[in-house]
mmCIF file of C-alpha atoms in Angstrom:
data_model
loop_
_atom_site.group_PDB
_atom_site.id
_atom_site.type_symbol
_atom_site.label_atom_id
_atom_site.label_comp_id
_atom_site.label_asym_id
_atom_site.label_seq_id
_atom_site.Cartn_x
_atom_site.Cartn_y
_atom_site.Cartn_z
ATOM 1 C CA UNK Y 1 77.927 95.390 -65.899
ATOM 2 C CA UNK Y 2 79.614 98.265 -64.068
ATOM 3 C CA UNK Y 3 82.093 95.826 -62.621
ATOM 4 C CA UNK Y 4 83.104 94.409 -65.877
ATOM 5 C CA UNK Y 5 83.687 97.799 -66.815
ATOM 6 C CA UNK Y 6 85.848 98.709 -64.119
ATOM 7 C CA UNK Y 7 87.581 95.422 -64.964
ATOM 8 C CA UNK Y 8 87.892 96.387 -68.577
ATOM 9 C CA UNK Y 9 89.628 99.868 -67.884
ATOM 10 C CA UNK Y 10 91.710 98.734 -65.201
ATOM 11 C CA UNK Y 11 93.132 96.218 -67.888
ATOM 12 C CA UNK Y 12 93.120 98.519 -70.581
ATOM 13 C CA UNK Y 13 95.278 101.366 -68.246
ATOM 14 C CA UNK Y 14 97.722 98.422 -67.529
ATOM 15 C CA UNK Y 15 98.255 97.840 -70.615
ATOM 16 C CA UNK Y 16 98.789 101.488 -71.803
ATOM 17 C CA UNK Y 17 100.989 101.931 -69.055
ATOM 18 C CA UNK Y 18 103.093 98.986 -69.979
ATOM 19 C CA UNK Y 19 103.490 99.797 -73.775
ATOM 20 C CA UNK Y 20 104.319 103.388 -72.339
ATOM 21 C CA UNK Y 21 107.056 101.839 -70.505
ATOM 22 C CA UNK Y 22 108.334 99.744 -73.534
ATOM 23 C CA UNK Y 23 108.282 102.819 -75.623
ATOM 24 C CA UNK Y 24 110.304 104.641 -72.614
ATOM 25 C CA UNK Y 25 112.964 101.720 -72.428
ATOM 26 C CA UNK Y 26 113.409 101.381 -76.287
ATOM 27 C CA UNK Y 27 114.180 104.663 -76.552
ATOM 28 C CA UNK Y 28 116.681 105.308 -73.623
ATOM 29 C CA UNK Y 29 118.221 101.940 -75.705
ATOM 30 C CA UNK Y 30 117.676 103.855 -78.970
ATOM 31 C CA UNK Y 31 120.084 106.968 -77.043
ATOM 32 C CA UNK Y 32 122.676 104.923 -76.711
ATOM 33 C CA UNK Y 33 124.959 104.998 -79.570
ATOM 34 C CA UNK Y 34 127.268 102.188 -80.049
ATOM 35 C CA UNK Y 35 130.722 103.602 -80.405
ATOM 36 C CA UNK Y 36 133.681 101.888 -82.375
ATOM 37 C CA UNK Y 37 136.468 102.791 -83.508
ATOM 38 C CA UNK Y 38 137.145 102.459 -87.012
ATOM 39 C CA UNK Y 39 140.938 103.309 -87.783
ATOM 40 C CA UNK Y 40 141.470 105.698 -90.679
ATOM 41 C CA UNK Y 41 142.828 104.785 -93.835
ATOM 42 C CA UNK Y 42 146.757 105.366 -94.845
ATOM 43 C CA UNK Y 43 147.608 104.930 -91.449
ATOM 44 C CA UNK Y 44 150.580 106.897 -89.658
ATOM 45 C CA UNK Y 45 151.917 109.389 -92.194
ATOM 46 C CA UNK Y 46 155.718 108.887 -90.360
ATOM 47 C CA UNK Y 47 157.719 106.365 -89.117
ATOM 48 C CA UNK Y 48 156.210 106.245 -85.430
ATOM 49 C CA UNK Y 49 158.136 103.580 -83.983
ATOM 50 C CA UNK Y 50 157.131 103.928 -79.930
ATOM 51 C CA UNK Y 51 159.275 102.624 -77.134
ATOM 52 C CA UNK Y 52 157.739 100.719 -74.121
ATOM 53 C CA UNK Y 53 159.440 99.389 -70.923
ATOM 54 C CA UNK Y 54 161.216 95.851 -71.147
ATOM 55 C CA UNK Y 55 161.038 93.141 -67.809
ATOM 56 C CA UNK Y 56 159.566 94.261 -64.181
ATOM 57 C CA UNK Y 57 159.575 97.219 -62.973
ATOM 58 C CA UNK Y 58 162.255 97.929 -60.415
ATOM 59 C CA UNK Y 59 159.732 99.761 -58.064
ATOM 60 C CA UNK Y 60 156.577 97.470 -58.714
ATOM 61 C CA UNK Y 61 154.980 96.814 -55.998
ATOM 62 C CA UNK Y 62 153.101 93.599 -57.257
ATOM 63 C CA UNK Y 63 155.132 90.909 -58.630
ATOM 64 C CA UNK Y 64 151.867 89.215 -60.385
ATOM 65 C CA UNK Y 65 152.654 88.660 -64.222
ATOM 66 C CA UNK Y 66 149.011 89.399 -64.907
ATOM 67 C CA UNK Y 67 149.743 93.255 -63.683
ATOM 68 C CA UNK Y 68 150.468 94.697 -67.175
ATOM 69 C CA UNK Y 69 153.306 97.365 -66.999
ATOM 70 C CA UNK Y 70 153.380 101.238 -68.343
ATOM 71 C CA UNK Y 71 150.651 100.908 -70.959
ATOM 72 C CA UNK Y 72 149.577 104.070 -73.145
ATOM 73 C CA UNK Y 73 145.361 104.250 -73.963
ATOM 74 C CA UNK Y 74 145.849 103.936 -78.113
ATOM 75 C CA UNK Y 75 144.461 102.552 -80.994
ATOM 76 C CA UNK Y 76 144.995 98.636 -81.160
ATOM 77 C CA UNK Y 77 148.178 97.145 -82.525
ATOM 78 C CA UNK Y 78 149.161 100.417 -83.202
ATOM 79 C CA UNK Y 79 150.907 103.683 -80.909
ATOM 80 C CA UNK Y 80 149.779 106.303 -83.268
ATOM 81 C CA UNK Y 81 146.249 108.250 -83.096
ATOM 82 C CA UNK Y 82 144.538 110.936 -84.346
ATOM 83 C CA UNK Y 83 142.797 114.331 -82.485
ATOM 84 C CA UNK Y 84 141.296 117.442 -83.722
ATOM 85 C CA UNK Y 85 141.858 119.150 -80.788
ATOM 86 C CA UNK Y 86 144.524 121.967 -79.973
ATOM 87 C CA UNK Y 87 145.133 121.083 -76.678
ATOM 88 C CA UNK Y 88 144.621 117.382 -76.533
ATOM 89 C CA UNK Y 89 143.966 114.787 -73.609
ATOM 90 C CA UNK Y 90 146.174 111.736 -73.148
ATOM 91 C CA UNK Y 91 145.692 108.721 -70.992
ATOM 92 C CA UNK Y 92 148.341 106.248 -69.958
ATOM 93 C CA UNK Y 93 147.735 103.606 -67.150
ATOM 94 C CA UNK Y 94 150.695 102.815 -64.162
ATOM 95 C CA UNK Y 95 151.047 100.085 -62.028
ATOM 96 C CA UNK Y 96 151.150 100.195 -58.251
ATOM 97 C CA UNK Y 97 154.549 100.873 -57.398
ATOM 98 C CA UNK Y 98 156.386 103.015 -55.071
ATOM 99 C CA UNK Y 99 156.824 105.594 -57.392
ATOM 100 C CA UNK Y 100 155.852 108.443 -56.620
ATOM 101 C CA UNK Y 101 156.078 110.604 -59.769
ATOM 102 C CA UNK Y 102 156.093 110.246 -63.330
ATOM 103 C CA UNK Y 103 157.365 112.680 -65.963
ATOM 104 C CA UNK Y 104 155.257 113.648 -69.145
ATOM 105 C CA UNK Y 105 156.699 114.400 -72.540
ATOM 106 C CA UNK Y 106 155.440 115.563 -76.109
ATOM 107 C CA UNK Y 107 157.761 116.802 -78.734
ATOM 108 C CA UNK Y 108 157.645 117.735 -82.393
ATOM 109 C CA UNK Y 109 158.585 115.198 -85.352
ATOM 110 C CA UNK Y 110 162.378 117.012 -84.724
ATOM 111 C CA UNK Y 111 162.693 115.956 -81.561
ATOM 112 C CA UNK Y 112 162.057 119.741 -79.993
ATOM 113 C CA UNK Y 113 160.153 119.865 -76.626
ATOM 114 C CA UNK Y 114 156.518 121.011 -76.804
ATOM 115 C CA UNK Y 115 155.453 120.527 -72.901
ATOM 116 C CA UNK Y 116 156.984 118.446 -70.099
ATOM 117 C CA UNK Y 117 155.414 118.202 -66.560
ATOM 118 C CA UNK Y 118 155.585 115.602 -63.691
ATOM 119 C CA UNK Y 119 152.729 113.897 -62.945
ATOM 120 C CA UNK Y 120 151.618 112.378 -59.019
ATOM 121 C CA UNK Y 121 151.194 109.055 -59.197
ATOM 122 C CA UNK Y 122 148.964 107.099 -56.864
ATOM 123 C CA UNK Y 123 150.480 104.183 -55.066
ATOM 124 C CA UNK Y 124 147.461 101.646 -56.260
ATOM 125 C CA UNK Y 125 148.411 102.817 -59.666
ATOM 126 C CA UNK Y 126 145.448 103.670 -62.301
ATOM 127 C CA UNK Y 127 145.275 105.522 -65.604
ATOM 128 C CA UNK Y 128 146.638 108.757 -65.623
ATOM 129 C CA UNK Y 129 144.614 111.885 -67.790
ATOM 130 C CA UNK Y 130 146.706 114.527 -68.553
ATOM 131 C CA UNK Y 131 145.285 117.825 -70.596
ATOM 132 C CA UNK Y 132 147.767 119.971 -72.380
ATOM 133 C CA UNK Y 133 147.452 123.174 -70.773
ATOM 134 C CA UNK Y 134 145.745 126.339 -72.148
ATOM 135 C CA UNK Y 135 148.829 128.018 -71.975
ATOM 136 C CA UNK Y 136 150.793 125.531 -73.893
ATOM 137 C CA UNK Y 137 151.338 126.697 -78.197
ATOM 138 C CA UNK Y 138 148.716 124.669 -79.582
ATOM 139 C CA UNK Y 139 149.481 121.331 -81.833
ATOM 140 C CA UNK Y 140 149.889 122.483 -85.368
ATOM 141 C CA UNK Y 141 147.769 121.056 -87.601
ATOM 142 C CA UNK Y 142 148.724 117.996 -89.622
ATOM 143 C CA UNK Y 143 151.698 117.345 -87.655
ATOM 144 C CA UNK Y 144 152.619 114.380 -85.589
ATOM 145 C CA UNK Y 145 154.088 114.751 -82.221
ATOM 146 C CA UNK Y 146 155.362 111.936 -80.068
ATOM 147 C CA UNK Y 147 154.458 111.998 -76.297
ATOM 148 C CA UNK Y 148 155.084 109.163 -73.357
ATOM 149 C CA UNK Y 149 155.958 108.537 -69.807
ATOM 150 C CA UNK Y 150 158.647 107.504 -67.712
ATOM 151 C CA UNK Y 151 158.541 106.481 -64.249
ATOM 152 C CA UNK Y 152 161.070 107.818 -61.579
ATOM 153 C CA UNK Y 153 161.623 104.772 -59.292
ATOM 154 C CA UNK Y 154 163.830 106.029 -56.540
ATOM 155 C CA UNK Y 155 162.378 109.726 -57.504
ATOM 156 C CA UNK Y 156 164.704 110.118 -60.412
ATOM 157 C CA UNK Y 157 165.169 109.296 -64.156
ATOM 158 C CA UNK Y 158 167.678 106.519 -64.594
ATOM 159 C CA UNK Y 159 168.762 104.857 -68.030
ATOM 160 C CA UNK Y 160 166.287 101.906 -67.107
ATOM 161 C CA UNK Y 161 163.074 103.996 -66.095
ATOM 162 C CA UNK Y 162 160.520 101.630 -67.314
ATOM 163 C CA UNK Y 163 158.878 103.870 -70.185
ATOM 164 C CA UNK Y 164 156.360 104.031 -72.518
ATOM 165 C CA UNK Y 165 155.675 106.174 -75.856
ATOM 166 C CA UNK Y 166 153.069 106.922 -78.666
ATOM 167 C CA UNK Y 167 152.381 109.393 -81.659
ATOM 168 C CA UNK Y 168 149.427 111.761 -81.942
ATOM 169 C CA UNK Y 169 148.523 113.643 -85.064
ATOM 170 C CA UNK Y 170 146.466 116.892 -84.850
ATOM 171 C CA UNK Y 171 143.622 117.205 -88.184
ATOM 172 C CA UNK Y 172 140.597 119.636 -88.900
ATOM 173 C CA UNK Y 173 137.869 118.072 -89.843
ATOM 174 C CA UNK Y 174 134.782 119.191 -92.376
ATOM 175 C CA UNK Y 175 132.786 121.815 -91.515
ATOM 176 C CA UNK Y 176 129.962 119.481 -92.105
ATOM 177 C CA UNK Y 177 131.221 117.021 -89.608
ATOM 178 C CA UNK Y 178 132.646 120.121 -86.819
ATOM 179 C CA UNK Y 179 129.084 121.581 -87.004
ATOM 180 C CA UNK Y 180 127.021 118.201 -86.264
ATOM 181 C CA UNK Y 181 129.292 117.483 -83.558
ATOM 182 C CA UNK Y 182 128.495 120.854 -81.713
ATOM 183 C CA UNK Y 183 124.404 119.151 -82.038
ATOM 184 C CA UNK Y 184 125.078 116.291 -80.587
ATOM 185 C CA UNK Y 185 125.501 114.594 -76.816
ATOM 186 C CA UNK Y 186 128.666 113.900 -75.587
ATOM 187 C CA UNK Y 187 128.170 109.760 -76.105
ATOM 188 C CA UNK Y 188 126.976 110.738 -80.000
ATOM 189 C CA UNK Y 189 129.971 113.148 -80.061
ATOM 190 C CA UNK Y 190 132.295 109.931 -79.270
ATOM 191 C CA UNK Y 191 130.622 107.394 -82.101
ATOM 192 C CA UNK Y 192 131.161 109.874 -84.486
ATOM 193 C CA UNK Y 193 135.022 110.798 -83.364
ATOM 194 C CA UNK Y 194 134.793 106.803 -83.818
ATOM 195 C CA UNK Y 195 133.582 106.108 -87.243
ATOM 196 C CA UNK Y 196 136.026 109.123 -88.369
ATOM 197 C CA UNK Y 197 138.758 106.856 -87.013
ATOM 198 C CA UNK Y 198 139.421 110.050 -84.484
ATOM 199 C CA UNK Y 199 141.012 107.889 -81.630
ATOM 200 C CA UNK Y 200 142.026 110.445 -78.793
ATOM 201 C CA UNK Y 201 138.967 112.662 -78.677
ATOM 202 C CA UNK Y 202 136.981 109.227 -79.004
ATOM 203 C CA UNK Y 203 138.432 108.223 -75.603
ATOM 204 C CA UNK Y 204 139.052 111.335 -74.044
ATOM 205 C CA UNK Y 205 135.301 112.030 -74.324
ATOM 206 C CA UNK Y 206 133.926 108.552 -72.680
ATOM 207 C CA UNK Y 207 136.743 109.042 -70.274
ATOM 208 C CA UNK Y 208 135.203 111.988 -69.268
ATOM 209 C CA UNK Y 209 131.808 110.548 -68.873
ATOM 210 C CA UNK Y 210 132.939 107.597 -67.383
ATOM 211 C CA UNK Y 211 134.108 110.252 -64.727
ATOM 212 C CA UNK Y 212 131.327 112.122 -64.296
ATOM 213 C CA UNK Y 213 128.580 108.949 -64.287
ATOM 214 C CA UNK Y 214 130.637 106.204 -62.655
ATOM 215 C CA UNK Y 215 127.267 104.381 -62.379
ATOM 216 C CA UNK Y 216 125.829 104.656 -65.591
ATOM 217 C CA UNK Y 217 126.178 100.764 -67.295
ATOM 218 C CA UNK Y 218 125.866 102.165 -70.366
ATOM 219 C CA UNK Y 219 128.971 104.409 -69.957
ATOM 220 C CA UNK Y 220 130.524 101.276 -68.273
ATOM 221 C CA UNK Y 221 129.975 99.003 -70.984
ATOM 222 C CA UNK Y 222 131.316 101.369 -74.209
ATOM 223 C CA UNK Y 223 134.551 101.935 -71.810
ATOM 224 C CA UNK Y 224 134.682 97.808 -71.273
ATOM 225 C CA UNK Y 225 134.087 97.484 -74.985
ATOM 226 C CA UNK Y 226 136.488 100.055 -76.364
ATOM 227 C CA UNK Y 227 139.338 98.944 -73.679
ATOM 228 C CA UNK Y 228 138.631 95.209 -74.583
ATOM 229 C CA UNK Y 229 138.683 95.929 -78.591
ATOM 230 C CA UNK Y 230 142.055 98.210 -78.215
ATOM 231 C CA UNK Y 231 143.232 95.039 -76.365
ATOM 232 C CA UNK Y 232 143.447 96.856 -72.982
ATOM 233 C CA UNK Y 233 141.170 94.613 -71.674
ATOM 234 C CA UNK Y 234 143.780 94.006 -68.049
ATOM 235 C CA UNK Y 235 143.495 98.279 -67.332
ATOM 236 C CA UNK Y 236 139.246 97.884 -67.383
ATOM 237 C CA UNK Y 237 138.556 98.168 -64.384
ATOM 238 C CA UNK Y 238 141.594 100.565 -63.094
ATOM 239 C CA UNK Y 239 140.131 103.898 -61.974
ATOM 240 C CA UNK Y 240 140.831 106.980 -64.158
ATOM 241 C CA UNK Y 241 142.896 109.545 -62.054
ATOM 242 C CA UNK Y 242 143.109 113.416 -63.032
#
């Protein structure tokens, strides 16, 4: 009888032990938001018409026509994108190419420079994140600014840099929304930037985690997903470079 017993518990810990890890698993699931980007309504409030390199570039240093060329991280079918932040992040992918620098650009809707700096570019090429300084005026509020990249083949500009360009727009959000987002973890922070149709701090944030966890495949698979629904899917798997 005292066997059976010991049977009985040693069954009945098993068990508890396995629903325990269900319950564990299901949750960890259950902490993973899924994050999409829904794009907001009325779309670009100017005319943002961006420019993009035409052909090869000169300094390429794979002639493969599946290596995509300059290509700016924004919304899909679209170069214009929204942020709530006053000092924004932007992230633009580059070929491998002999180039060694890039330079960075964002100006007002008249055309007036708001920061420039040149950028190191690595060899195997990647995608570039740039953070507008502290020091740098912040974005004004409900206006759109046009930023983009050119790369100096040869180490200088030249009329046919291969180039690439894109609008951001600078909102405040509710106080409701602001105040929920200072409650919430980074990955919950980035669904909700989503859903608001708030593209750059969207990616900027999973960028960062991506970063910081390289080896999380949760963190993996929102990147894949938001890359692959942008239609970015060919920059996946290039590393992110600071």
């Amino acid at each position: 009888m005292m066997r059976l017993n010991s049977v009985q518990r040693w069954v009945a810990r098993s068990i508890a032990i396995a629903l325990v890890s269900t319950s564990l698993v299901g949750s960890r699931t259950q902490a993973t938001p899924q994050v999409r980007f829904e794009p907001p309504e009325g779309g670009a409030p100017v005319e943002t018409k961006g420019g993009a390199s035409r052909g090869d570039i000169a300094c390429a240093t794979s002639t493969s026509r599946d290596t995509p060329q300059i290509v700016l991280v924004t919304p899909a079918n679209s170069n214009y994108g929204l942020t709530t932040s006053e000092h924004p992040t932007f992230l633009m992918y580059v070929p491998p190419s002999s180039a060694q620098k890039a330079f960075f650009s964002i100006k007002n809707a008249k055309g007036q420079v708001h920061y420039r700096q040149l950028l190191t570019v690595p060899q195997q090429g990647g995608i570039l994140r740039l953070t507008l300084p502290k020091s740098v005026p912040s974005l004004a509020a409900n206006q759109s600014y046009e930023w983009g990249i050119v790369l100096m083949c040869g180490g200088r500009l030249r009329p046919d840099s291969p180039f690439a360009s894109g609008w951001i727009q600078r909102i405040q959000l509710a106080n409701k929304v602001s105040t929920n987002l200072k409650k919430q973890s980074a990955m919950d922070q980035a669904a909700t930037y989503g859903a608001s149709g708030i593209w750059y701090d969207m990616i900027s944030t999973i960028a960062d985690l991506k970063q910081q966890q390289p080896q999380d495949p949760a963190i993996s698979q929102t990147w894949r997903q938001i890359l692959d629904a942008a239609g970015l899917t060919k920059i996946t798997p290039a590393p992110i470079v600071n």
